[in-house]
Tab-separated table of C-alpha atoms and ligand atoms in Angstrom:
chain	number	residue	atom	x	y	z
H	1201	UNK	CA	45.209	231.166	146.363
H	1202	UNK	CA	41.804	230.122	147.281
H	1203	UNK	CA	40.377	230.224	150.835
H	1204	UNK	CA	40.742	226.593	151.573
H	1205	UNK	CA	44.540	226.762	151.070
H	1206	UNK	CA	45.061	229.723	152.971
H	1207	UNK	CA	43.418	227.894	155.806
H	1208	UNK	CA	45.598	224.892	155.393
H	1209	UNK	CA	48.711	227.167	155.463
H	1210	UNK	CA	47.621	229.210	158.292
H	1211	UNK	CA	46.947	225.807	160.100
H	1212	UNK	CA	50.663	224.540	159.083
H	1213	UNK	CA	52.262	227.656	160.528
H	1214	UNK	CA	50.153	227.547	163.673
H	1215	UNK	CA	51.690	223.823	164.151
H	1216	UNK	CA	55.079	224.774	163.290
H	1217	UNK	CA	54.975	227.853	165.855
H	1218	UNK	CA	53.520	226.482	168.744
H	1219	UNK	CA	54.960	222.769	168.562
H	1220	UNK	CA	58.554	223.432	169.690
H	1221	UNK	CA	57.116	225.775	172.412
H	1222	UNK	CA	55.125	222.584	173.737
H	1223	UNK	CA	57.977	220.555	173.831
H	1224	UNK	CA	60.493	221.638	177.068
H	1225	UNK	CA	63.744	219.660	175.709
H	1226	UNK	CA	66.030	222.727	174.512
H	1227	UNK	CA	67.845	222.564	171.452
H	1228	UNK	CA	70.720	219.913	171.115
H	1229	UNK	CA	74.076	221.694	171.318
H	1230	UNK	CA	76.101	222.210	168.215
H	1231	UNK	CA	79.191	223.502	170.062
H	1232	UNK	CA	82.618	222.576	169.033
H	1233	UNK	CA	85.836	223.825	170.248
H	1234	UNK	CA	89.176	223.657	169.514
H	1235	UNK	CA	92.804	224.531	170.751
H	1236	UNK	CA	94.929	226.030	168.486
H	1237	UNK	CA	98.839	227.461	168.284
H	1238	UNK	CA	100.591	225.997	171.322
H	1239	UNK	CA	102.686	223.525	169.548
H	1240	UNK	CA	103.943	225.724	166.885
H	1241	UNK	CA	103.109	223.617	163.865
H	1242	UNK	CA	102.455	226.380	161.481
H	1243	UNK	CA	98.554	225.488	161.462
H	1244	UNK	CA	96.427	228.617	160.646
H	1245	UNK	CA	92.666	229.049	161.212
H	1246	UNK	CA	91.932	228.356	157.666
H	1247	UNK	CA	93.619	224.788	157.560
H	1248	UNK	CA	90.982	223.725	160.011
H	1249	UNK	CA	87.587	222.448	158.500
H	1250	UNK	CA	84.349	224.678	159.570
H	1251	UNK	CA	81.227	222.932	159.513
H	1252	UNK	CA	79.003	226.206	158.708
H	1253	UNK	CA	75.885	224.554	160.570
H	1254	UNK	CA	77.373	224.757	163.928
H	1255	UNK	CA	78.851	226.889	166.515
H	1256	UNK	CA	82.655	227.031	166.341
H	1257	UNK	CA	84.988	228.446	168.810
H	1258	UNK	CA	89.055	228.736	168.337
H	1259	UNK	CA	90.920	228.701	171.427
H	1260	UNK	CA	94.290	230.359	171.000
H	1261	UNK	CA	96.652	228.761	173.523
H	1262	UNK	CA	98.267	230.183	175.601
H	1263	UNK	CA	98.739	233.758	177.111
H	1264	UNK	CA	100.855	233.302	179.946
H	1265	UNK	CA	101.999	235.159	183.007
H	1266	UNK	CA	105.536	233.830	183.400
H	1267	UNK	CA	108.587	234.860	180.998
H	1268	UNK	CA	109.446	232.134	178.531
H	1269	UNK	CA	113.302	232.423	179.147
H	1270	UNK	CA	114.941	229.896	181.260
H	1271	UNK	CA	114.439	229.738	184.025
H	1272	UNK	CA	110.972	230.998	183.674
H	1273	UNK	CA	109.868	233.503	185.927
H	1274	UNK	CA	106.598	235.088	186.902
H	1275	UNK	CA	105.728	238.518	185.477
H	1276	UNK	CA	103.621	239.671	188.126
H	1277	UNK	CA	100.329	239.185	186.083
H	1278	UNK	CA	101.229	240.571	183.435
H	1279	UNK	CA	100.320	238.114	180.359
H	1280	UNK	CA	101.907	238.004	177.127
H	1281	UNK	CA	101.098	236.137	173.976
H	1282	UNK	CA	102.862	232.610	173.752
H	1283	UNK	CA	101.147	230.941	170.857
H	1284	UNK	CA	102.291	230.640	166.924
H	1285	UNK	CA	102.054	234.582	166.366
H	1286	UNK	CA	103.683	233.803	163.139
H	1287	UNK	CA	100.635	232.020	161.980
H	1288	UNK	CA	97.871	233.275	164.231
H	1289	UNK	CA	98.246	237.198	163.774
H	1290	UNK	CA	95.227	239.586	164.728
H	1291	UNK	CA	94.108	239.922	160.880
H	1292	UNK	CA	93.869	236.270	160.835
H	1293	UNK	CA	91.455	236.330	163.589
H	1294	UNK	CA	89.242	239.183	161.805
H	1295	UNK	CA	89.742	237.341	158.678
H	1296	UNK	CA	88.400	233.969	159.790
H	1297	UNK	CA	85.676	235.488	161.580
H	1298	UNK	CA	84.353	237.467	158.860
H	1299	UNK	CA	84.572	234.516	156.496
H	1300	UNK	CA	82.474	232.367	158.703
H	1301	UNK	CA	79.806	233.896	160.842
H	1302	UNK	CA	79.416	230.745	163.083
H	1303	UNK	CA	83.019	231.310	164.287
H	1304	UNK	CA	84.463	232.827	167.695
H	1305	UNK	CA	87.615	232.893	168.997
H	1306	UNK	CA	89.079	232.937	172.613
H	1307	UNK	CA	92.323	232.938	174.380
H	1308	UNK	CA	93.605	230.254	176.976
H	1309	UNK	CA	95.508	231.265	179.906
H	1310	UNK	CA	98.039	228.645	180.556
H	1311	UNK	CA	99.489	230.514	183.644
H	1312	UNK	CA	101.269	229.475	186.636
H	1313	UNK	CA	101.446	232.394	189.297
H	1314	UNK	CA	98.761	234.869	189.184
H	1315	UNK	CA	97.612	235.817	192.541
H	1316	UNK	CA	96.525	238.883	194.958
H	1317	UNK	CA	97.753	242.146	193.416
H	1318	UNK	CA	98.524	240.676	190.213
H	1319	UNK	CA	95.043	240.353	189.160
H	1320	UNK	CA	94.955	244.016	188.444
H	1321	UNK	CA	97.954	243.721	185.868
H	1322	UNK	CA	95.819	240.529	184.590
H	1323	UNK	CA	92.897	242.398	183.707
H	1324	UNK	CA	95.137	245.252	182.022
H	1325	UNK	CA	96.970	242.805	179.994
H	1326	UNK	CA	94.456	240.336	179.194
H	1327	UNK	CA	91.982	242.911	177.878
H	1328	UNK	CA	94.994	244.645	175.782
H	1329	UNK	CA	95.288	241.200	174.166
H	1330	UNK	CA	91.416	240.419	173.472
H	1331	UNK	CA	91.559	244.223	171.974
H	1332	UNK	CA	94.531	243.836	169.431
H	1333	UNK	CA	93.331	240.202	168.456
H	1334	UNK	CA	89.492	240.947	168.376
H	1335	UNK	CA	89.108	237.934	170.675
H	1336	UNK	CA	85.672	236.711	172.141
H	1337	UNK	CA	86.136	234.343	175.145
H	1338	UNK	CA	88.762	233.543	177.593
H	1339	UNK	CA	89.712	229.856	178.688
H	1340	UNK	CA	91.601	229.100	181.782
H	1341	UNK	CA	93.840	226.215	181.927
H	1342	UNK	CA	96.326	226.175	184.709
H	1343	UNK	CA	97.831	222.782	185.593
H	1344	UNK	CA	100.583	224.313	188.090
H	1345	UNK	CA	100.196	226.047	191.217
H	1346	UNK	CA	101.810	228.420	193.302
H	1347	UNK	CA	99.147	229.862	195.131
H	1348	UNK	CA	96.434	227.270	197.617
H	1349	UNK	CA	92.882	226.246	196.137
H	1350	UNK	CA	91.245	229.204	197.779
H	1351	UNK	CA	93.716	232.116	196.655
H	1352	UNK	CA	93.291	230.491	192.928
H	1353	UNK	CA	89.543	230.479	192.908
H	1354	UNK	CA	89.432	234.220	194.408
H	1355	UNK	CA	92.163	235.294	191.752
H	1356	UNK	CA	90.672	233.465	188.796
H	1357	UNK	CA	86.934	234.619	189.973
H	1358	UNK	CA	87.666	238.189	190.255
H	1359	UNK	CA	89.521	238.144	186.712
H	1360	UNK	CA	86.546	236.589	185.037
H	1361	UNK	CA	83.848	238.909	186.738
H	1362	UNK	CA	86.034	241.978	185.781
H	1363	UNK	CA	86.201	240.900	182.360
H	1364	UNK	CA	82.786	239.666	181.892
H	1365	UNK	CA	81.226	243.116	183.511
H	1366	UNK	CA	83.151	245.232	181.402
H	1367	UNK	CA	82.140	242.832	178.685
H	1368	UNK	CA	85.621	242.527	177.404
H	1369	UNK	CA	84.696	238.957	176.887
H	1370	UNK	CA	81.498	237.322	176.585
H	1371	UNK	CA	82.149	233.603	177.659
H	1372	UNK	CA	84.273	231.797	179.765
H	1373	UNK	CA	85.432	228.374	180.193
H	1374	UNK	CA	87.887	226.134	182.340
H	1375	UNK	CA	89.854	223.381	181.092
H	1376	UNK	CA	90.628	220.812	183.780
H	1377	UNK	CA	91.014	216.844	184.150
H	1378	UNK	CA	90.866	214.305	186.657
H	1379	UNK	CA	94.003	214.514	188.836
H	1380	UNK	CA	93.983	215.213	192.830
H	1381	UNK	CA	96.904	217.936	192.185
H	1382	UNK	CA	94.459	219.683	189.564
H	1383	UNK	CA	90.734	219.091	190.454
H	1384	UNK	CA	90.831	220.920	193.943
H	1385	UNK	CA	91.754	223.938	192.411
H	1386	UNK	CA	88.746	224.107	189.625
H	1387	UNK	CA	86.521	223.104	192.362
H	1388	UNK	CA	87.178	225.657	194.698
H	1389	UNK	CA	86.596	228.012	191.268
H	1390	UNK	CA	83.532	226.195	190.282
H	1391	UNK	CA	81.963	226.673	193.933
H	1392	UNK	CA	82.220	230.058	194.237
H	1393	UNK	CA	82.501	231.482	190.691
H	1394	UNK	CA	80.738	228.615	188.514
H	1395	UNK	CA	78.030	231.201	187.505
H	1396	UNK	CA	80.234	233.050	185.710
H	1397	UNK	CA	81.841	229.980	183.681
H	1398	UNK	CA	79.833	229.101	180.570
H	1399	UNK	CA	81.813	225.721	179.676
H	1400	UNK	CA	83.824	223.177	181.217
H	1401	UNK	CA	86.383	221.635	178.708
H	1402	UNK	CA	86.976	218.661	180.524
H	1403	UNK	CA	90.211	216.456	179.473
H	1404	UNK	CA	88.623	212.972	179.164
H	1405	UNK	CA	91.586	211.774	177.029
H	1406	UNK	CA	93.370	212.278	180.054
H	1407	UNK	CA	91.742	208.588	181.242
H	1408	UNK	CA	93.792	205.393	180.388
H	1409	UNK	CA	93.536	204.431	176.856
H	1410	UNK	CA	90.839	201.818	176.143
H	1411	UNK	CA	88.368	203.353	177.947
H	1412	UNK	CA	85.142	201.861	177.059
H	1413	UNK	CA	81.672	203.636	176.334
H	1414	UNK	CA	80.210	202.631	179.863
H	1415	UNK	CA	83.257	203.735	181.399
H	1416	UNK	CA	83.459	207.013	179.718
H	1417	UNK	CA	79.817	207.640	180.672
H	1418	UNK	CA	80.620	207.097	184.224
H	1419	UNK	CA	83.490	209.673	184.143
H	1420	UNK	CA	81.302	211.933	182.312
H	1421	UNK	CA	78.343	211.447	185.159
H	1422	UNK	CA	81.000	212.057	187.799
H	1423	UNK	CA	82.054	215.329	186.535
H	1424	UNK	CA	78.580	216.463	186.108
H	1425	UNK	CA	78.102	215.918	189.567
H	1426	UNK	CA	81.557	217.811	190.405
H	1427	UNK	CA	80.601	220.585	187.920
H	1428	UNK	CA	76.804	220.905	188.797
H	1429	UNK	CA	74.624	222.979	186.652
H	1430	UNK	CA	77.546	223.398	184.146
H	1431	UNK	CA	77.786	222.556	180.682
H	1432	UNK	CA	80.393	220.096	180.773
H	1433	UNK	CA	82.040	219.504	177.010
H	1434	UNK	CA	83.390	216.059	176.005
H	1435	UNK	CA	86.536	215.325	174.322
H	1436	UNK	CA	88.487	212.136	173.365
H	1437	UNK	CA	91.672	210.889	172.251
H	1438	UNK	CA	90.128	208.236	169.683
H	1439	UNK	CA	86.871	207.469	168.554
H	1440	UNK	CA	84.636	208.810	171.083
H	1441	UNK	CA	81.552	208.840	168.767
H	1442	UNK	CA	79.949	205.857	170.702
H	1443	UNK	CA	79.934	207.663	173.909
H	1444	UNK	CA	78.945	211.302	172.279
H	1445	UNK	CA	75.782	209.343	170.359
H	1446	UNK	CA	74.659	208.164	173.999
H	1447	UNK	CA	74.794	211.226	175.710
H	1448	UNK	CA	73.405	213.163	172.834
H	1449	UNK	CA	70.040	210.587	173.317
H	1450	UNK	CA	70.105	211.422	176.780
H	1451	UNK	CA	70.119	215.128	176.377
H	1452	UNK	CA	73.263	215.660	178.006
H	1453	UNK	CA	76.094	216.530	174.970
H	1454	UNK	CA	76.821	220.373	175.652
H	1455	UNK	CA	79.767	220.251	173.133
H	1456	UNK	CA	82.701	218.559	171.825
H	1457	UNK	CA	85.986	220.446	172.220
H	1458	UNK	CA	89.661	218.879	170.639
H	1459	UNK	CA	93.027	219.291	171.903
H	1460	UNK	CA	94.114	220.583	169.093
H	1461	UNK	CA	94.709	221.630	165.600
H	1462	UNK	CA	98.630	221.439	165.704
H	1463	UNK	CA	98.168	217.765	166.432
H	1464	UNK	CA	95.274	217.327	163.888
H	1465	UNK	CA	97.109	218.835	160.814
H	1466	UNK	CA	99.143	215.793	159.913
H	1467	UNK	CA	95.950	213.492	159.972
H	1468	UNK	CA	94.002	215.763	157.585
H	1469	UNK	CA	91.426	216.952	160.567
H	1470	UNK	CA	89.852	213.626	160.746
H	1471	UNK	CA	87.882	214.109	163.985
H	1472	UNK	CA	87.260	217.798	163.504
H	1473	UNK	CA	85.254	216.437	160.458
H	1474	UNK	CA	83.754	213.608	162.050
H	1475	UNK	CA	82.723	215.650	165.429
H	1476	UNK	CA	81.532	218.723	163.418
H	1477	UNK	CA	79.550	216.449	161.198
H	1478	UNK	CA	77.746	214.721	163.945
H	1479	UNK	CA	76.912	218.041	165.963
H	1480	UNK	CA	75.543	219.479	162.722
H	1481	UNK	CA	73.324	216.546	161.784
H	1482	UNK	CA	71.720	216.116	165.569
H	1483	UNK	CA	68.306	217.807	165.522
W	2403	LIG	C1	97.313	235.941	158.187
W	2403	LIG	O1	97.343	237.477	157.703
W	2403	LIG	C2	98.419	237.740	157.376
W	2403	LIG	C3	98.788	239.131	156.930
W	2403	LIG	O2	97.523	239.854	156.875
W	2403	LIG	C4	98.450	237.208	155.570
W	2403	LIG	O3	100.008	237.282	155.091
W	2403	LIG	C5	98.327	235.711	155.843
W	2403	LIG	O4	98.001	234.782	154.648
W	2403	LIG	C6	97.205	235.149	156.513
W	2403	LIG	N1	97.140	233.816	157.059
W	2403	LIG	C7	95.784	233.219	156.582
W	2403	LIG	C8	96.280	231.588	156.855
W	2403	LIG	O5	94.881	233.684	156.320
W	2404	LIG	C1	98.581	214.884	188.165
W	2404	LIG	O1	99.240	215.923	187.473
W	2404	LIG	C2	101.012	216.392	188.246
W	2404	LIG	C3	101.198	217.321	187.158
W	2404	LIG	O2	101.313	217.293	185.937
W	2404	LIG	C4	101.342	214.838	187.540
W	2404	LIG	O3	102.908	215.252	187.956
W	2404	LIG	C5	100.872	213.732	188.230
W	2404	LIG	O4	101.655	212.554	187.720
W	2404	LIG	C6	99.459	213.521	187.868
W	2404	LIG	N1	98.743	212.443	188.877
W	2404	LIG	C7	98.030	211.623	188.409
W	2404	LIG	C8	97.474	210.926	189.424
W	2404	LIG	O5	97.646	211.549	187.226
W	2405	LIG	C1	101.188	214.731	164.322
W	2405	LIG	O1	101.584	215.622	164.680
W	2405	LIG	C2	101.694	215.808	166.248
W	2405	LIG	C3	102.632	217.121	166.888
W	2405	LIG	O2	103.499	217.318	166.324
W	2405	LIG	C4	102.525	214.560	166.775
W	2405	LIG	O3	102.536	214.582	167.921
W	2405	LIG	C5	101.736	213.429	166.303
W	2405	LIG	O4	102.388	212.197	166.777
W	2405	LIG	C6	101.936	213.220	164.919
W	2405	LIG	N1	100.772	212.119	164.322
W	2405	LIG	C7	101.098	211.661	163.487
W	2405	LIG	C8	100.276	210.211	162.911
W	2405	LIG	O5	102.051	211.574	162.394
């Protein structure tokens, strides 16, 4: 190589090294998350298409803290696995993570009762499940509450703090939707413990069908304000690509999640493929 060529390559390298650091805009999110296992549709991790060029989270749903017999009774913070354990067993988690380095697996708490003294039991039982299943993260998906918002916030906050401090989990999310009997709980949690919550899986599909792109963006902005400084992820019931493109152009798309693999199996995972292709192609 003559010196002129070497100089050329040096300049080229310099350009590639310095240009990204000049631009202040962070890399676009390529996070895709999917709930799995709640509806016992015999769906397995390997059924779900996984694009190698994105960050992929499976969220096992649910672990619950009440017995599944009828009538259900509280278990005093002792969480038990209540997903499709015929098809989603610990060795399947290890396999899917070994086969796909971009996959992480979380568990979702769909509980009812946790409060006060139960937090110690919750920490113990969840730690046990996370270790057995080799999980990475946790999601809070309570929709029914027995305590008041502040008690809920305090108990879940202490749970998250403990699980993160002891490095049992490396990321946490909350799943909420626009409902007057649900949001106050999550807003109370956010206000006090928002710094422990990495993602807000906001269920935009809970809005009525036929929501236009501009209505969707308005809802998104409202929730972005509610969960200030948080990464509000989008989800949609039907085709949401228009709203996603718009948010992405504005640098506001922090990722997409879908409920759920169980429901998508019979439609050949159409939206999973579409969403991941979209995220993978974002620069
Ligand atoms: C899950 O693990 C079990 C036991 O190792 C295995 O028989 C089964 O084929 C696995 N399922 C998938 C989809 O990998
Ligand atoms: C809020 O959620 C509760 C419990 O799931 C439900 O009964 C109620 O209809 C919901 N309210 C609205 C306005 O959607
Ligand atoms: C697919 O399966 C889900 C879950 O069983 C069901 O709710 C949904 O209606 C089914 N959709 C189609 C198109 O068959």
